[in-house]
Short mmCIF file of C-alpha atoms in Angstrom, two decimals:
data_model
loop_
_atom_site.label_atom_id
_atom_site.label_comp_id
_atom_site.label_asym_id
_atom_site.label_seq_id
_atom_site.Cartn_x
_atom_site.Cartn_y
_atom_site.Cartn_z
CA MET A 1138 66.87 44.35 83.56
CA LYS A 1139 68.83 41.85 85.67
CA PHE A 1140 71.40 43.05 88.18
CA GLY A 1141 74.35 41.61 86.23
CA LYS A 1142 73.47 43.69 83.16
CA ARG A 1143 72.90 46.80 85.26
CA LEU A 1144 76.24 46.30 86.99
CA LYS A 1145 77.92 46.02 83.59
CA GLN A 1146 76.24 49.27 82.57
CA GLN A 1147 77.37 50.88 85.82
CA ILE A 1148 80.98 49.83 85.21
CA GLN A 1149 80.88 51.22 81.69
CA GLU A 1150 79.64 54.56 83.03
CA THR A 1151 82.31 54.98 85.67
CA LEU A 1152 85.89 56.24 85.27
CA PRO A 1153 88.14 54.01 83.12
CA ASP A 1154 90.70 53.46 85.90
CA TRP A 1155 87.95 52.23 88.23
CA ARG A 1156 86.43 49.58 85.99
CA ASP A 1157 88.43 46.61 87.31
CA LYS A 1158 87.68 47.55 90.94
CA PHE A 1159 84.04 46.46 90.96
CA LEU A 1160 82.51 43.20 92.13
CA ALA A 1161 83.32 40.15 89.98
CA TYR A 1162 79.63 39.31 89.94
CA LYS A 1163 79.77 37.07 86.88
CA ASP A 1164 82.50 34.87 88.39
CA LEU A 1165 80.63 34.59 91.68
CA LYS A 1166 77.42 33.70 89.86
CA LYS A 1167 79.23 30.86 88.07
CA LEU A 1168 80.44 29.50 91.40
CA VAL A 1169 76.93 29.64 92.86
CA LYS A 1170 75.71 27.60 89.92
CA LEU A 1171 78.56 25.13 90.38
CA VAL A 1172 77.90 24.70 94.10
CA SER A 1173 74.15 24.27 93.63
CA SER A 1174 74.58 21.69 90.87
CA SER A 1175 77.29 19.64 92.60
CA PRO A 1176 75.98 16.56 94.45
CA ALA A 1177 77.04 16.22 98.07
CA VAL A 1178 79.13 13.11 97.50
CA ALA A 1179 82.32 11.80 98.99
CA ASP A 1180 84.59 13.53 96.50
CA GLY A 1181 83.84 16.83 98.25
CA SER A 1182 83.25 18.77 95.01
CA ALA A 1183 80.45 20.85 96.53
CA ALA A 1184 82.52 21.73 99.61
CA LYS A 1185 85.46 22.65 97.39
CA ALA A 1186 83.28 24.92 95.24
CA GLU A 1187 81.82 26.57 98.35
CA ALA A 1188 85.30 27.20 99.74
CA GLU A 1189 86.30 28.79 96.43
CA PHE A 1190 83.17 30.96 96.53
CA VAL A 1191 83.95 32.22 100.06
CA TYR A 1192 87.60 32.77 99.11
CA LEU A 1193 86.59 34.91 96.14
CA LEU A 1194 84.14 36.89 98.28
CA ASN A 1195 86.89 37.69 100.79
CA ASN A 1196 89.25 38.71 98.00
CA GLU A 1197 86.60 41.02 96.59
CA ILE A 1198 86.15 42.71 99.97
CA GLU A 1199 89.91 43.21 100.27
CA LYS A 1200 89.91 44.72 96.78
CA PHE A 1201 87.09 47.12 97.67
CA ASN A 1202 88.79 48.20 100.89
CA ALA A 1203 92.20 48.82 99.29
CA PHE A 1204 90.73 50.89 96.48
CA PHE A 1205 88.30 52.81 98.69
CA MET A 1206 90.92 53.77 101.29
CA GLU A 1207 93.36 54.83 98.59
CA GLN A 1208 90.74 57.13 97.09
CA GLU A 1209 89.82 58.53 100.52
CA GLU A 1210 93.44 59.48 101.20
CA ASP A 1211 93.71 61.10 97.77
CA PHE A 1212 90.49 63.08 98.34
CA ILE A 1213 91.72 64.45 101.68
CA ILE A 1214 94.90 65.73 100.01
CA ARG A 1215 93.07 67.18 97.02
CA ASN A 1216 90.53 68.92 99.23
CA LYS A 1217 93.30 70.72 101.14
CA GLU A 1218 95.07 71.64 97.89
CA LEU A 1219 91.88 73.11 96.40
CA GLN A 1220 91.24 75.21 99.52
CA GLN A 1221 94.83 76.46 99.43
CA ARG A 1222 94.52 77.37 95.75
CA ILE A 1223 91.31 79.32 96.36
CA HIS A 1224 92.84 81.31 99.24
CA SER A 1225 95.99 81.93 97.21
CA VAL A 1226 94.03 83.38 94.27
CA ILE A 1227 91.92 85.56 96.58
CA ASP A 1228 94.99 86.82 98.43
CA LYS A 1229 96.84 87.61 95.22
CA TRP A 1230 94.23 88.69 92.64
CA GLY A 1231 91.15 89.48 94.76
CA LEU A 1232 89.79 92.97 95.48
CA ASN A 1233 91.84 93.16 98.66
CA GLY A 1234 94.74 91.10 97.35
CA ASN A 1235 98.36 92.03 96.82
CA HIS A 1236 97.86 92.51 93.07
CA PRO A 1237 94.12 93.01 92.38
CA SER A 1238 93.22 91.91 88.86
CA ASP A 1239 89.75 91.05 87.65
CA THR A 1240 91.12 89.25 84.56
CA ASN A 1241 93.64 87.10 86.39
CA TYR A 1242 91.19 86.36 89.19
CA ARG A 1243 88.48 85.12 86.83
CA GLU A 1244 90.97 83.08 84.80
CA GLU A 1245 92.44 81.30 87.82
CA MET A 1246 89.09 80.77 89.53
CA GLY A 1247 87.73 79.33 86.28
CA LYS A 1248 90.46 76.68 86.38
CA ILE A 1249 89.70 75.93 90.02
CA ARG A 1250 85.97 75.64 89.32
CA LYS A 1251 86.60 72.94 86.71
CA ASP A 1252 88.79 71.04 89.16
CA ILE A 1253 86.11 71.31 91.85
CA VAL A 1254 83.49 69.90 89.46
CA ASP A 1255 85.77 66.93 88.77
CA PHE A 1256 86.57 66.51 92.45
CA HIS A 1257 82.93 66.60 93.51
CA GLY A 1258 81.99 64.12 90.79
CA GLU A 1259 84.70 61.65 91.77
CA MET A 1260 83.64 61.72 95.43
CA VAL A 1261 80.00 61.07 94.53
CA LEU A 1262 81.17 58.24 92.29
CA LEU A 1263 83.07 56.72 95.23
CA GLU A 1264 79.93 56.83 97.39
CA ASN A 1265 78.15 55.16 94.48
CA TYR A 1266 80.99 52.59 94.26
CA SER A 1267 80.37 51.62 97.88
CA ASN A 1268 76.61 51.30 97.33
CA ILE A 1269 76.77 49.26 94.12
CA ASN A 1270 79.30 46.77 95.46
CA TYR A 1271 77.36 46.28 98.70
CA THR A 1272 74.21 45.71 96.63
CA GLY A 1273 76.03 43.16 94.49
CA LEU A 1274 77.34 41.28 97.52
CA ALA A 1275 73.88 41.17 99.10
CA LYS A 1276 72.33 39.87 95.89
CA ILE A 1277 74.91 37.16 95.21
CA LEU A 1278 74.72 35.96 98.83
CA LYS A 1279 70.93 35.85 98.64
CA LYS A 1280 71.23 33.83 95.43
CA TYR A 1281 73.72 31.49 97.09
CA ASP A 1282 71.54 30.79 100.13
CA LYS A 1283 68.43 30.31 97.99
CA ARG A 1284 70.04 27.85 95.58
CA THR A 1285 72.19 25.87 98.01
CA GLY A 1286 70.23 26.04 101.24
CA GLY A 1287 73.29 27.60 102.85
CA LEU A 1288 73.38 30.29 105.52
CA LEU A 1289 76.21 32.54 104.37
CA ARG A 1290 74.24 35.72 103.84
CA LEU A 1291 73.64 36.96 107.37
CA PRO A 1292 77.16 36.47 108.83
CA PHE A 1293 78.81 37.77 105.68
CA ILE A 1294 76.68 40.91 105.49
CA GLN A 1295 77.36 41.57 109.17
CA LYS A 1296 81.06 41.39 108.30
CA VAL A 1297 80.63 43.70 105.30
CA LEU A 1298 78.92 46.37 107.41
CA GLN A 1299 82.17 46.77 109.38
CA GLN A 1300 84.40 47.16 106.32
CA PRO A 1301 86.11 50.44 105.34
CA PHE A 1302 84.55 50.47 101.88
CA PHE A 1303 81.06 50.50 103.41
CA THR A 1304 81.87 53.38 105.79
CA THR A 1305 81.35 56.51 103.69
CA ASP A 1306 81.05 59.12 106.47
CA LEU A 1307 84.35 60.81 105.62
CA VAL A 1308 83.62 60.98 101.89
CA SER A 1309 80.11 62.31 102.58
CA LYS A 1310 81.62 65.02 104.77
CA LEU A 1311 84.07 66.00 102.02
CA VAL A 1312 81.20 66.12 99.49
CA LYS A 1313 79.29 68.53 101.74
CA GLU A 1314 82.40 70.68 102.21
CA CYS A 1315 82.91 70.76 98.45
CA GLU A 1316 79.29 71.81 97.91
CA SER A 1317 79.65 74.56 100.53
CA THR A 1318 82.76 75.80 98.71
CA ILE A 1319 80.86 75.89 95.42
CA ASP A 1320 78.07 77.91 97.03
CA ALA A 1321 80.50 80.31 98.75
CA VAL A 1322 83.05 80.92 95.99
CA PHE A 1323 80.82 80.51 92.93
CA PRO A 1324 77.42 81.83 94.05
CA ALA A 1325 74.43 81.78 91.74
CA VAL A 1326 73.33 84.98 90.07
CA LYS A 1327 70.30 86.38 91.90
CA GLU A 1328 67.80 87.99 89.61
CA GLU A 1329 64.60 89.92 90.34
CA GLY A 1330 62.05 87.88 92.25
CA GLY A 1331 64.76 85.95 94.09
CA VAL A 1332 65.24 83.32 91.38
CA HIS A 1333 68.78 81.93 91.11
CA GLU A 1334 69.93 81.07 87.63
CA ARG A 1335 73.19 80.24 85.86
CA GLU A 1336 74.25 81.43 82.45
CA GLN A 1337 73.87 78.62 79.98
CA GLU A 1338 77.57 78.19 79.32
CA ALA A 1339 78.57 74.61 80.08
CA ILE A 1340 81.79 73.88 81.92
CA THR A 1341 84.14 71.72 79.91
CA VAL A 1342 85.06 68.94 82.30
CA ALA A 1343 88.43 67.33 81.76
CA GLY A 1344 89.03 63.72 80.78
CA GLU A 1345 86.06 61.41 80.34
CA GLY A 1346 83.53 63.98 81.49
CA ILE A 1347 83.27 63.18 85.19
CA PHE A 1348 80.05 65.12 85.68
CA ARG A 1349 78.28 63.12 82.99
CA ASN A 1350 79.75 59.87 84.39
CA THR A 1351 78.48 60.79 87.85
CA VAL A 1352 74.91 61.52 86.83
CA ALA A 1353 74.71 58.44 84.60
CA ALA A 1354 76.07 56.17 87.34
CA LEU A 1355 73.68 57.57 89.95
CA LEU A 1356 70.68 57.10 87.70
CA THR A 1357 71.71 53.50 86.99
CA LEU A 1358 72.05 52.81 90.72
CA GLN A 1359 68.65 54.39 91.29
CA GLU A 1360 67.15 51.93 88.80
CA ILE A 1361 68.90 49.01 90.52
CA ARG A 1362 67.57 50.06 93.91
CA ARG A 1363 64.09 50.63 92.51
CA GLY A 1364 64.12 47.13 91.06
CA SER A 1365 64.19 45.52 94.51
CA SER A 1366 60.70 44.32 95.44
CA THR A 1367 61.41 43.86 99.14
CA TYR A 1368 62.99 45.80 101.97
CA SER A 1369 64.93 44.15 104.78
CA HIS A 1370 67.81 44.83 107.15
CA PHE A 1371 70.11 43.84 104.27
CA SER A 1372 68.85 46.80 102.22
CA LEU A 1373 70.70 50.07 101.84
CA PRO A 1374 69.04 53.24 103.09
CA PRO A 1375 67.07 55.25 100.49
CA LEU A 1376 69.28 56.66 97.74
CA ILE A 1377 69.68 60.42 97.99
CA LEU A 1378 70.68 62.01 94.69
CA PRO A 1379 72.48 65.37 94.64
CA ASP A 1380 70.21 68.39 94.89
CA PRO A 1381 68.93 69.35 91.38
CA ASP A 1382 69.78 73.02 91.97
CA LEU A 1383 73.32 72.05 92.93
CA ILE A 1384 73.68 69.83 89.87
CA GLN A 1385 72.60 72.74 87.69
CA SER A 1386 74.89 75.15 89.48
CA ILE A 1387 78.02 73.05 88.96
CA GLN A 1388 77.04 71.92 85.46
CA LEU A 1389 76.35 75.40 84.14
CA GLN A 1390 78.89 78.16 84.41
CA SER A 1391 78.04 81.58 85.82
CA PRO A 1392 80.19 84.71 85.94
CA ILE A 1393 82.80 84.42 88.68
CA PRO A 1394 82.46 87.36 91.11
CA ILE A 1395 85.74 88.83 92.30
CA VAL A 1396 86.09 88.88 96.07
#
């Protein structure tokens, strides 16, 4: 399957509010075709088309950066709020809380668990957003250079590598913190023989089903990355999917131990 179709599939599998934030690959592809088919004559049509192509590329990068940084700021706030909610429930309803209550504790922690599942999924989707848009830029620039004989790819990719949307260190750190919270507050049930299992009661995730969106988007990206026949310094590092045990642990609900 060609990249354009896979990108369309990826967009369909992400959150509805995110769908207009992805690379305008189809528009860029049309411009590449226009530039490559325009004769280099005095009317300057080829130069004009190339300028429009570069202009659109820069606009796309600005779009990625604005959206990515907005989501980062939101994630920082939500992470703090989730931690505060957890401590508040423990302090109030936990075994050593002001008003110990197994029923209230489990009810409130159940709500928090669903929010953590959503939160974790959205952060993984943002990492995926960075990867898929970088991949799209690299592919359209490769197509441009190949068809026009231009040399845009190298300088543009060097520019992209310095952009906020490509720098996912903070989001990756928040993902790890979220996973540590899941392990600490919602531990797996340890059965005889040391095997950790979850009761087969699925969490009902709010909205569009962020967990399902996350897994579907990651698998699509994995197929896109697998489809590349060559590796170069333009390539992304190997895709690391979430740990299968972690996926199972946040997908399937276990009894919430009171602490």
